[in-house]
Structure formats: structure tokens, C-alpha cells
Short mmCIF file of C-alpha atoms in Angstrom, two decimals:
data_model
loop_
_atom_site.label_atom_id
_atom_site.label_comp_id
_atom_site.label_asym_id
_atom_site.label_seq_id
_atom_site.Cartn_x
_atom_site.Cartn_y
_atom_site.Cartn_z
CA MET A 1 0.00 0.00 0.00
CA LEU A 2 1.10 3.57 -0.72
CA PRO A 3 -1.21 5.72 1.42
CA LEU A 4 0.40 9.11 0.82
CA VAL A 5 1.21 8.46 -2.81
CA VAL A 6 -2.21 7.06 -3.62
CA GLU A 7 -3.94 9.98 -1.93
CA ARG A 8 -1.88 12.41 -3.99
CA ALA A 9 -2.49 10.36 -7.11
CA ALA A 10 -6.24 10.42 -6.52
CA THR A 11 -6.12 14.20 -6.21
CA ARG A 12 -4.15 14.43 -9.44
CA LEU A 13 -6.62 12.12 -11.15
CA ARG A 14 -9.39 14.58 -10.35
CA GLN A 15 -7.21 17.50 -11.39
CA GLY A 16 -6.14 15.57 -14.48
CA ALA A 17 -9.76 15.07 -15.53
CA ARG A 18 -10.38 18.83 -15.39
CA ALA A 19 -7.10 19.53 -17.17
CA ALA A 20 -7.90 16.92 -19.81
CA ALA A 21 -11.16 18.67 -20.62
CA LEU A 22 -9.33 21.95 -21.16
CA VAL A 23 -6.60 20.24 -23.16
CA SER A 24 -9.21 18.46 -25.26
CA ALA A 25 -10.88 21.73 -26.18
CA ALA A 26 -7.55 23.38 -26.96
CA ALA A 27 -6.41 20.36 -28.95
CA ALA A 28 -9.64 20.37 -30.96
CA ALA A 29 -9.13 24.02 -31.86
CA LEU A 30 -5.52 23.31 -32.75
CA ALA A 31 -6.46 20.32 -34.89
CA THR A 32 -9.03 22.32 -36.82
CA ALA A 33 -6.53 25.12 -37.39
CA ALA A 34 -3.88 22.63 -38.49
CA CYS A 35 -6.24 21.05 -41.00
CA GLU A 36 -7.19 24.45 -42.36
CA ARG A 37 -3.48 25.24 -42.82
CA ASN A 38 -3.03 21.84 -44.41
CA ALA A 39 -5.84 22.51 -46.90
CA ASP A 40 -4.47 25.96 -47.59
CA SER A 41 -1.00 24.51 -48.18
CA ALA A 42 -2.47 21.97 -50.58
CA ALA A 43 -4.20 24.74 -52.50
CA ARG A 44 -1.07 26.89 -52.73
CA GLY A 45 1.58 24.15 -53.04
CA THR A 46 2.65 21.87 -55.84
CA PRO A 47 0.56 18.90 -57.01
CA ARG A 48 3.05 16.73 -55.10
CA ASP A 49 2.33 18.63 -51.87
CA SER A 50 -1.41 18.35 -52.47
CA THR A 51 -1.18 14.60 -53.05
CA MET A 52 0.99 14.05 -50.01
CA ASN A 53 -1.44 15.99 -47.82
CA GLU A 54 -4.31 13.83 -49.10
CA ILE A 55 -2.33 10.66 -48.37
CA ALA A 56 -1.43 11.97 -44.91
CA GLU A 57 -5.08 12.58 -44.04
CA ALA A 58 -6.07 9.15 -45.32
CA TYR A 59 -3.26 7.63 -43.25
CA VAL A 60 -4.64 9.22 -40.07
CA HIS A 61 -8.08 7.76 -40.80
CA LEU A 62 -6.53 4.31 -41.32
CA VAL A 63 -4.64 4.47 -38.01
CA LEU A 64 -7.82 5.45 -36.18
CA ALA A 65 -9.67 2.61 -37.94
CA VAL A 66 -7.07 0.04 -36.83
CA GLY A 67 -7.43 1.43 -33.31
CA GLN A 68 -11.01 0.17 -33.25
CA HIS A 69 -9.64 -3.38 -33.61
CA ASP A 70 -6.58 -2.98 -31.34
CA PRO A 71 -6.96 -0.96 -28.11
CA ASP A 72 -3.17 -0.54 -27.73
CA TYR A 73 -2.64 0.78 -31.25
CA VAL A 74 -3.38 4.51 -31.04
CA ASP A 75 -0.97 5.84 -28.44
CA ALA A 76 -1.84 9.51 -29.00
CA TYR A 77 -4.25 11.49 -31.13
CA TYR A 78 -4.94 15.22 -31.09
CA GLY A 79 -6.30 15.77 -34.59
CA PRO A 80 -9.88 16.79 -35.43
CA PRO A 81 -12.24 15.18 -32.89
CA GLU A 82 -14.76 14.38 -35.61
CA TRP A 83 -12.24 12.06 -37.26
CA ARG A 84 -12.07 9.96 -34.10
CA VAL A 85 -15.86 10.01 -33.82
CA ARG A 86 -16.12 8.82 -37.42
CA ALA A 87 -13.74 5.92 -36.71
CA GLN A 88 -15.68 4.97 -33.59
CA SER A 89 -19.00 5.04 -35.41
CA GLN A 90 -18.06 2.28 -37.83
CA LEU A 91 -15.86 -0.79 -37.48
CA ARG A 92 -14.09 -0.96 -40.82
CA PRO A 93 -13.18 -4.50 -41.92
CA LEU A 94 -9.48 -5.25 -41.60
CA GLN A 95 -9.30 -6.35 -45.22
CA ALA A 96 -10.64 -2.97 -46.36
CA ILE A 97 -8.07 -1.15 -44.20
CA ARG A 98 -5.27 -3.25 -45.69
CA GLN A 99 -6.47 -2.59 -49.23
CA ASP A 100 -6.60 1.16 -48.57
CA ALA A 101 -3.07 1.05 -47.18
CA ASP A 102 -1.92 -0.73 -50.35
CA SER A 103 -3.51 1.98 -52.50
CA LEU A 104 -1.89 4.79 -50.51
CA ILE A 105 1.52 3.11 -50.70
CA ALA A 106 1.13 2.85 -54.48
CA ARG A 107 0.20 6.54 -54.72
CA LEU A 108 3.26 7.50 -52.71
CA ALA A 109 5.49 5.43 -54.98
CA ASP A 110 4.35 7.55 -57.94
CA LEU A 111 5.40 10.81 -56.27
CA GLU A 112 8.65 12.43 -57.40
CA VAL A 113 10.53 13.83 -54.40
CA ALA A 114 13.99 14.18 -55.95
CA GLY A 115 15.29 17.69 -55.37
CA ALA A 116 12.64 18.41 -52.73
CA ASP A 117 13.36 19.97 -49.36
CA GLU A 118 15.00 17.37 -47.11
CA LEU A 119 12.06 17.32 -44.73
CA VAL A 120 9.64 16.77 -47.62
CA ALA A 121 11.68 13.79 -48.82
CA LEU A 122 11.82 12.45 -45.26
CA ARG A 123 8.07 12.96 -45.00
CA ALA A 124 7.42 10.84 -48.10
CA ALA A 125 9.65 8.03 -46.78
CA TYR A 126 8.02 8.31 -43.33
CA LEU A 127 4.50 7.98 -44.73
CA ASP A 128 5.57 4.98 -46.80
CA ARG A 129 7.10 3.08 -43.87
CA GLN A 130 4.29 4.01 -41.48
CA LEU A 131 1.69 2.81 -44.01
CA ASN A 132 3.62 -0.42 -44.51
CA ALA A 133 3.58 -0.88 -40.74
CA VAL A 134 -0.19 -0.28 -40.72
CA ARG A 135 -0.58 -3.01 -43.31
CA PHE A 136 1.71 -5.35 -41.36
CA ARG A 137 -0.16 -4.80 -38.09
CA VAL A 138 -3.44 -5.50 -39.87
CA ARG A 139 -2.03 -8.78 -41.14
CA MET A 140 -1.18 -9.68 -37.54
CA LEU A 141 -4.68 -8.77 -36.41
CA GLU A 142 -6.07 -10.94 -39.20
CA GLY A 143 -4.25 -13.88 -37.63
CA GLU A 144 -1.01 -14.15 -39.62
CA GLN A 145 1.91 -15.42 -37.52
CA PHE A 146 5.40 -13.99 -37.82
CA ARG A 147 8.70 -14.77 -36.21
CA PHE A 148 10.23 -12.18 -33.88
CA ASP A 149 12.67 -10.80 -36.44
CA GLU A 150 10.04 -10.62 -39.20
CA GLU A 151 7.74 -8.71 -36.88
CA ALA A 152 10.48 -6.27 -35.83
CA ARG A 153 11.30 -5.59 -39.46
CA GLY A 154 7.68 -5.22 -40.54
CA LEU A 155 6.64 -2.93 -37.69
CA TYR A 156 9.78 -1.05 -36.68
CA ASP A 157 11.87 -0.81 -39.87
CA VAL A 158 14.96 -2.58 -38.46
CA ASP A 159 16.67 -5.94 -38.23
CA PRO A 160 17.41 -6.34 -34.51
CA PRO A 161 20.76 -7.90 -33.54
CA GLN A 162 21.00 -11.23 -31.76
CA ARG A 163 23.00 -12.00 -28.63
CA THR A 164 24.14 -15.37 -27.30
CA ALA A 165 23.83 -16.73 -23.79
CA GLU A 166 27.64 -16.83 -23.72
CA SER A 167 27.83 -13.05 -24.20
CA PHE A 168 25.58 -12.56 -21.17
CA ASP A 169 27.62 -15.05 -19.13
CA SER A 170 30.69 -12.93 -19.86
CA LEU A 171 28.97 -9.81 -18.55
CA LEU A 172 27.77 -11.65 -15.45
CA ALA A 173 31.37 -12.72 -14.78
CA GLN A 174 32.43 -9.06 -14.83
CA LEU A 175 29.63 -8.13 -12.45
CA ASP A 176 30.32 -10.98 -10.03
CA PRO A 177 33.19 -9.39 -8.01
CA LEU A 178 31.27 -6.14 -7.55
CA LEU A 179 28.43 -7.82 -5.64
CA PRO A 180 28.82 -8.55 -1.94
CA GLY A 181 27.60 -11.66 -0.17
CA THR A 182 27.25 -15.28 -1.20
CA GLY A 183 25.08 -17.08 -3.69
CA SER A 184 24.52 -16.71 -7.42
CA VAL A 185 24.97 -13.40 -9.25
CA PRO A 186 21.20 -12.91 -9.68
CA GLU A 187 20.62 -13.59 -5.97
CA ARG A 188 23.35 -11.21 -4.83
CA TYR A 189 22.28 -8.57 -7.35
CA ALA A 190 18.71 -8.69 -6.03
CA GLN A 191 19.96 -8.40 -2.43
CA PHE A 192 22.25 -5.50 -3.36
CA ARG A 193 19.57 -3.66 -5.33
CA SER A 194 17.02 -4.01 -2.52
CA ARG A 195 19.16 -1.62 -0.45
CA PHE A 196 18.34 1.17 -2.91
CA VAL A 197 14.54 0.97 -2.96
CA ILE A 198 12.76 4.29 -2.46
CA PRO A 199 10.38 4.05 0.55
CA PRO A 200 6.79 4.20 -0.78
CA GLU A 201 5.96 7.34 1.18
CA ARG A 202 8.90 9.17 -0.47
CA VAL A 203 8.30 8.11 -4.07
CA ASP A 204 6.35 11.21 -5.07
CA THR A 205 8.88 13.61 -3.53
CA VAL A 206 11.80 11.88 -5.24
CA PHE A 207 10.08 11.70 -8.63
CA ARG A 208 9.04 15.32 -8.60
CA ALA A 209 12.61 16.38 -7.79
CA ALA A 210 13.95 14.23 -10.62
CA ILE A 211 11.43 15.58 -13.14
CA ALA A 212 12.06 19.17 -12.07
CA GLU A 213 15.80 18.77 -12.64
CA ALA A 214 15.36 16.97 -15.97
CA ARG A 215 13.00 19.73 -17.07
CA ARG A 216 15.36 22.49 -15.92
CA ARG A 217 18.25 20.99 -17.87
CA THR A 218 16.13 20.50 -20.98
CA LEU A 219 14.68 24.02 -20.99
CA ALA A 220 18.19 25.42 -20.67
CA GLU A 221 18.99 23.85 -24.06
CA LEU A 222 15.74 23.54 -26.02
CA GLU A 223 13.01 26.03 -26.79
CA LEU A 224 9.58 24.63 -25.89
CA PRO A 225 6.19 26.38 -25.99
CA GLU A 226 5.47 28.38 -22.84
CA SER A 227 2.25 26.41 -22.43
CA GLU A 228 3.99 23.00 -22.21
CA SER A 229 2.98 21.06 -19.10
CA PHE A 230 2.45 17.61 -17.67
CA THR A 231 0.32 15.88 -15.04
CA LEU A 232 1.90 13.16 -12.90
CA GLU A 233 -0.12 10.17 -11.67
CA TYR A 234 0.61 6.90 -9.90
CA VAL A 235 -1.16 3.75 -11.07
CA THR A 236 -1.19 0.00 -10.51
CA GLY A 237 -2.04 -3.14 -12.46
CA LYS A 238 0.09 -2.33 -15.53
CA THR A 239 2.68 -4.35 -17.44
CA TRP A 240 4.95 -1.29 -17.80
CA SER A 241 6.82 0.83 -15.25
CA GLY A 242 6.02 4.23 -16.73
CA TYR A 243 3.96 5.70 -19.57
CA ASN A 244 3.53 9.06 -21.27
CA TRP A 245 0.09 9.74 -22.71
CA TYR A 246 0.47 12.78 -24.94
CA GLN A 247 -2.66 14.95 -24.93
CA GLY A 248 -1.82 17.52 -27.59
CA ASN A 249 -1.42 21.26 -27.07
CA ALA A 250 2.02 20.58 -25.50
CA ALA A 251 0.53 18.66 -22.56
CA SER A 252 1.23 15.12 -21.30
CA LEU A 253 -0.12 12.74 -18.70
CA ILE A 254 2.81 10.84 -17.15
CA GLN A 255 1.92 7.70 -15.21
CA ILE A 256 4.24 5.75 -12.91
CA ASN A 257 3.37 2.16 -12.00
CA THR A 258 3.81 1.41 -8.30
CA ASP A 259 3.05 -2.33 -8.44
CA LEU A 260 6.67 -3.24 -7.64
CA PRO A 261 9.39 -1.59 -5.52
CA ILE A 262 11.05 1.37 -7.25
CA THR A 263 14.82 1.78 -6.92
CA ILE A 264 16.54 5.15 -6.81
CA ASP A 265 17.96 4.92 -10.35
CA ARG A 266 14.47 4.68 -11.80
CA ALA A 267 13.66 8.22 -10.71
CA ILE A 268 15.92 9.87 -13.29
CA ASP A 269 15.33 7.06 -15.81
CA LEU A 270 11.59 7.63 -15.84
CA ALA A 271 11.72 11.40 -15.35
CA ALA A 272 13.91 11.82 -18.43
CA HIS A 273 12.42 8.99 -20.49
CA GLU A 274 8.75 9.84 -20.02
CA GLY A 275 9.26 13.58 -19.62
CA TYR A 276 12.34 15.66 -20.34
CA PRO A 277 13.91 15.33 -22.89
CA GLY A 278 12.05 12.08 -23.65
CA HIS A 279 8.52 11.34 -24.79
CA HIS A 280 6.94 14.60 -23.65
CA VAL A 281 9.54 16.73 -25.43
CA TYR A 282 9.52 14.51 -28.52
CA ASN A 283 5.77 14.90 -28.95
CA VAL A 284 5.84 18.62 -28.16
CA LEU A 285 8.50 19.25 -30.82
CA LEU A 286 6.70 17.17 -33.44
CA GLU A 287 3.49 19.05 -32.74
CA GLU A 288 5.20 22.45 -32.80
CA HIS A 289 7.44 21.95 -35.84
CA LEU A 290 5.46 19.60 -38.05
CA VAL A 291 1.77 19.90 -37.14
CA ARG A 292 1.52 23.59 -36.24
CA ARG A 293 4.14 25.10 -38.52
CA ARG A 294 3.84 22.82 -41.55
CA GLY A 295 0.30 21.50 -41.17
CA TRP A 296 1.42 17.88 -41.53
CA VAL A 297 -1.60 16.20 -40.02
CA GLU A 298 -0.06 12.70 -39.97
CA PHE A 299 1.89 13.70 -36.86
CA SER A 300 -1.30 14.34 -34.90
CA VAL A 301 -1.64 10.56 -34.51
CA TYR A 302 0.88 8.12 -33.07
CA PRO A 303 0.39 4.43 -33.88
CA LEU A 304 2.32 2.50 -31.24
CA PHE A 305 3.29 -0.46 -33.43
CA SER A 306 5.18 1.50 -36.06
CA PRO A 307 8.69 2.78 -36.92
CA GLN A 308 7.90 5.96 -34.99
CA SER A 309 8.14 3.98 -31.76
CA LEU A 310 11.76 3.04 -32.27
CA ILE A 311 12.64 6.71 -32.66
CA ALA A 312 10.44 7.62 -29.68
CA GLU A 313 11.78 4.98 -27.29
CA GLY A 314 15.36 5.16 -28.51
CA SER A 315 15.52 8.94 -28.16
CA ALA A 316 13.81 8.81 -24.77
CA ASN A 317 16.42 6.39 -23.46
CA PHE A 318 19.36 8.21 -25.01
CA GLY A 319 17.91 11.48 -23.73
CA ILE A 320 18.78 10.39 -20.19
CA ALA A 321 22.49 10.67 -20.99
CA VAL A 322 21.94 13.88 -22.97
CA ALA A 323 20.34 15.57 -19.95
CA PHE A 324 22.65 13.98 -17.36
CA PRO A 325 26.01 13.43 -19.10
CA GLY A 326 29.05 11.78 -17.55
CA ASP A 327 29.20 12.00 -13.76
CA GLU A 328 26.46 14.64 -13.54
CA ARG A 329 23.79 12.03 -13.02
CA VAL A 330 25.41 10.28 -10.08
CA ARG A 331 26.29 13.62 -8.49
CA PHE A 332 22.67 14.79 -8.66
CA GLU A 333 21.41 11.46 -7.35
CA ARG A 334 23.95 11.49 -4.51
CA ASP A 335 23.45 15.11 -3.49
CA GLU A 336 19.71 15.50 -4.05
CA LEU A 337 17.76 12.28 -4.57
CA TYR A 338 19.45 9.99 -2.04
CA PRO A 339 18.74 12.36 0.87
CA LEU A 340 15.14 12.83 -0.30
CA ALA A 341 14.75 9.04 -0.43
CA GLY A 342 16.38 8.55 2.96
CA LEU A 343 19.16 6.45 1.41
CA ASP A 344 22.90 6.58 2.14
CA PRO A 345 24.54 9.00 -0.35
CA ALA A 346 27.94 7.37 0.28
CA GLN A 347 26.70 4.33 -1.69
CA ALA A 348 25.70 6.31 -4.81
CA GLU A 349 28.92 5.78 -6.79
CA THR A 350 29.06 2.07 -6.01
CA TYR A 351 25.45 1.56 -7.03
CA ALA A 352 25.98 3.56 -10.23
CA ARG A 353 28.94 1.37 -11.23
CA VAL A 354 26.90 -1.78 -10.74
CA GLN A 355 23.97 -0.34 -12.69
CA GLU A 356 26.19 0.77 -15.56
CA LEU A 357 27.47 -2.77 -16.02
CA SER A 358 24.12 -4.48 -15.49
CA ALA A 359 22.57 -2.17 -18.12
CA GLN A 360 24.65 -4.00 -20.72
CA LEU A 361 22.48 -7.04 -20.01
CA SER A 362 19.40 -5.29 -21.42
CA TYR A 363 19.58 -7.29 -24.65
CA ALA A 364 18.84 -10.39 -22.58
CA GLY A 365 15.25 -9.16 -22.53
CA ASN A 366 15.19 -9.11 -26.33
CA GLU A 367 16.48 -12.67 -26.47
CA ALA A 368 13.85 -13.81 -23.96
CA ALA A 369 11.17 -12.22 -26.17
CA ARG A 370 12.64 -13.72 -29.35
CA ARG A 371 12.74 -17.25 -27.92
CA TYR A 372 9.32 -16.93 -26.27
CA LEU A 373 7.51 -15.45 -29.28
CA ASP A 374 9.18 -17.87 -31.69
CA GLY A 375 7.91 -20.75 -29.53
CA SER A 376 11.22 -22.25 -28.43
CA ILE A 377 10.50 -21.55 -24.72
CA ASP A 378 7.32 -21.07 -22.69
CA ALA A 379 6.38 -18.25 -20.31
CA THR A 380 8.00 -19.92 -17.29
CA ALA A 381 11.25 -20.49 -19.16
CA ALA A 382 11.18 -16.89 -20.41
CA ALA A 383 10.88 -15.64 -16.82
CA ASP A 384 13.72 -18.00 -15.79
CA TRP A 385 15.89 -16.54 -18.56
CA LEU A 386 15.12 -12.98 -17.40
CA VAL A 387 16.00 -13.86 -13.81
CA ARG A 388 19.30 -15.44 -14.83
CA TYR A 389 20.51 -13.12 -17.59
CA ALA A 390 18.62 -9.84 -17.10
CA LEU A 391 18.98 -10.07 -13.29
CA MET A 392 15.28 -9.40 -12.73
CA PRO A 393 13.59 -10.44 -9.50
CA ARG A 394 11.01 -13.15 -10.16
CA ASP A 395 8.02 -10.80 -9.83
CA ARG A 396 9.54 -8.29 -12.24
CA ALA A 397 10.50 -11.05 -14.68
CA GLU A 398 6.93 -12.32 -14.69
CA GLN A 399 5.70 -8.75 -15.24
CA ARG A 400 8.07 -8.46 -18.22
CA VAL A 401 6.70 -11.66 -19.74
CA ARG A 402 3.22 -10.15 -19.49
CA PHE A 403 4.62 -7.06 -21.21
CA ILE A 404 5.95 -9.29 -24.01
CA ASP A 405 2.54 -10.94 -24.27
CA GLN A 406 0.96 -7.53 -24.75
CA TYR A 407 3.57 -5.66 -26.81
CA ARG A 408 5.61 -8.51 -28.38
CA SER A 409 8.71 -7.39 -30.34
CA TYR A 410 8.24 -3.81 -29.10
CA VAL A 411 11.02 -4.55 -26.59
CA ILE A 412 13.70 -3.85 -29.22
CA ASN A 413 12.79 -0.18 -29.35
CA TYR A 414 14.29 0.59 -25.94
CA ASN A 415 17.84 -0.74 -26.24
CA TYR A 416 18.41 -1.16 -29.97
CA GLY A 417 16.58 2.12 -30.52
CA GLN A 418 18.84 3.81 -27.99
CA ASP A 419 21.95 2.43 -29.71
CA LEU A 420 20.79 3.61 -33.14
CA VAL A 421 19.89 7.09 -31.89
CA ARG A 422 23.15 7.48 -29.96
CA ASP A 423 25.28 6.35 -32.90
CA TRP A 424 23.44 8.68 -35.30
CA VAL A 425 23.83 11.67 -32.98
CA VAL A 426 27.55 10.94 -32.52
CA ARG A 427 28.12 10.47 -36.27
CA ASN A 428 26.60 13.88 -36.84
CA GLY A 429 28.92 15.59 -34.39
CA GLY A 430 26.96 15.23 -31.16
CA THR A 431 29.81 13.70 -29.17
CA ALA A 432 29.84 13.67 -25.38
CA ASP A 433 32.47 16.44 -25.23
CA ARG A 434 30.34 18.80 -27.34
CA ALA A 435 27.24 19.28 -25.21
CA ASP A 436 25.74 22.15 -27.25
CA ARG A 437 26.16 20.27 -30.51
CA ARG A 438 24.75 17.09 -28.96
CA TRP A 439 21.59 18.90 -27.85
CA GLN A 440 21.26 20.52 -31.30
CA ILE A 441 21.54 17.23 -33.20
CA PHE A 442 19.29 15.47 -30.70
CA ALA A 443 16.61 18.17 -31.08
CA SER A 444 16.81 17.98 -34.88
CA LEU A 445 15.99 14.28 -34.67
CA LEU A 446 13.04 14.89 -32.35
CA SER A 447 11.66 17.53 -34.73
CA SER A 448 11.87 15.48 -37.92
CA PRO A 449 10.15 12.53 -39.64
CA ARG A 450 13.35 10.51 -39.70
CA LEU A 451 13.03 6.70 -39.84
CA PRO A 452 14.92 3.97 -37.96
CA SER A 453 16.46 2.70 -41.20
CA GLY A 454 17.71 6.24 -41.80
CA LEU A 455 19.74 6.09 -38.60
CA GLN A 456 21.79 3.10 -39.70
#
């Protein structure tokens, strides 16, 4: 039980409902204005622009139609409310949705984008890959079965790497001497990590401090609308640890799952990933630069099972290091968050070293999902694998298997996405020793329709 946290969460739920109503009205006005600009652009632009705008609008309708078959599919929508109402009023057959996607893909293929503005060319490629992902998701909903790698390619525009059990054993061997006590590495890691759990009654205080610092650092580097805001809530009964529900009009609802104990490192992880400069900032910049300024209505909808998610999750994870580079993270945790959590600040550096090494085991989760979804292991064996190689406590491993049941190959977007985003930023000059340049390149990615395959 989390008496204080739950009480605060309940208050925020009531506040969130009022805020959501205001956001909804503002978002509706924004969506209408965006569509008017889009129509005006089509009238004044080239035939190519007009065609692309028509395809973009049709794409939004298709995503909303798929959402009537798959409740997890539409992660965010702040376009014209009547479009959502139209989708809800009729359940379009999956076959018809797939056929429409095929037609739109064919129309895009006929467009000539050579010599166009870079963003226009990226837009055409983005619409093509997103529409292909719509078609692929529909095939899944129609009952077609795909192997893990086929699904990752069809939905997320990448070929995820594979890792062997031996590579994880090597990492565990490096971690072994850093963990005190006796027993196996997973047992000692669990015992060690339990010393850094935030007491339930302090969770809200710690999270708000982490979000405030992540936001301060982000606003010092990036220009966001003055109206940007978020609401923080605590929830239970979820398969994920945190979620950002973007509301439009530069507003987000950030939810933190309190089902399981929360360790001190998760405060900055979730504050940056879900908020600043992660999902909240990503969606704000897309809305500001592409929907408001260019009238590109396709960015008013976010289909979860699509290439966009690899960019979203990868940038949100890499954004943690952008906001808290080098030793700055551990210093802030030690000096600010540990005291707020009632934990011993003298242990901050030791814990950070262990976490840095254990983070390299993240691909063990991908391998568990690959083996489980491909049918070579069952749910119990998948949880066993996560306990042994990902160092998850049994309850968290079982929660992760439920996450895989729900979101399947989506797991690649966190770690492989992070690697692709980091490498792309570095290749373009955003190295760790050039903080200003890193922020600039990072922001350019968040404000563009770039695809995962374009990062390779």
C-alpha cells in the first residue's frame, strides 16, 4: 500500500480530468486550425504537396480505424475530434483497411521527391514506412503469424541484432566481483539492489525532484512552448513501469506504475524517459514543428506499433544521458535524490557502477522475447531466462513476460533504438564532449520525420 502516494495520485486524477477537458478543447481548436493550414498549403503548393497531404489525411483515418480493432494501437491522437468520432462510429473491416493502405503506398510510390526539401523527402519516406507498418499490423490482427525478427522488421523498420547466452555469461562474470555476499549473481544482485529501494511514502517527492531537474536541464537547451505542461499520476495493475500519454497542445499525462518496488535509479530514468527530454519533449517538438508550422496532419496521430516507436523509445532512453552526461547524473542522485529518499549517499557511486554494467544485459530481454515469441520456450522459461541473464527479481521477470505478451517485439525499441539514436547523434557531431552540438543534433531528430532505417 502507498497511502500518501495514492492519496496524492487520486487528487491528481481529479485534477487531471479537469485539465484533460481543457486540453481536449484546446487540442480540438488546434487540430481544426492545423487542418485548415493543411488545406491551404495543398491549395497553394505543388501537385506533389497536395497529393501528399491527401495521403497523410487518409493515413490518419486508417490508423484510427485500426485502433477500433486494437486498443493498444493509437498511443496519441490530437487531430480533429470528428475524425475519431467517425472511426468509432463504424468498425471498418481489416481487409478494407489493408487494401486502402496498399492503395496509398502505391500513390506515394508515384510521387517524385527528388530535389525536394529534405524534410519533404523524409516525409514521403516516413509515410511509406508508417503505411507499410499499418498493413503489417493488420495482417497480424487478421491472424497471420510472424517470427520475432520478421515482426520487428515489418513494424519497426529494423533488423534487430542477436546476442548469445555466452555473451551474457561474460557480462555476469564481470559483475560478479562487484556484488557482496554469497550465492549466485542474480541472488546477490537482487539483495544488493534491494538496499536502494525508495520508501513508498517518499516516491512522489523523489520523482518530482527528478522531473524538475530533468525539465530544468532540458529548458536550458531547447526552446519549448510556454504552455507545455504535464500531469503526474501513480497507477497499478500495468505491465509497464512508466507511460507518457500525450494529450496535444504541449501537454502530457505521465503515469508511474507502483506495483513493484522502485529503486533510486528509476527516478531519473523515468523522469527523463517519459518527460524531459524524452517522450513529452519529442511529442511537443513534433506538434510544434510539423503539425503547427507545416500543417502535416499525420503527426497528430501516433500508432504504437510503427517505426515511430523506435525513434520515440530510442531517443527517450538516449535522452537520459543527454540531460545527465558523464558524472552529472550520479552527483545529482547522490546530493539531491538519495537524501530525499532517505538512502545513504555514500553508496551512490558504487550503485551507479553496478547499474552501468548491469545495463549492458538489457539485450537479454530481447532474447527472452525472441525465444518466447518464436515458440522455443514457454512463459515460465522466459521468466527464468530474465531472472538469470537480465537479473530481474522473479516478480519483475513475470511482469516483463506479461509485457511481451501484450507488446511482443516492441522490446527492441528501448535498447536497440537507444543504440541507433546514440550512434546517429555521434556520427553527426553530437559527441559527449560537445554538449551544445549534442543537444542541437538530438533536437533535430526529435523535430523530424526521420526513420529507424535512416539512422543506420
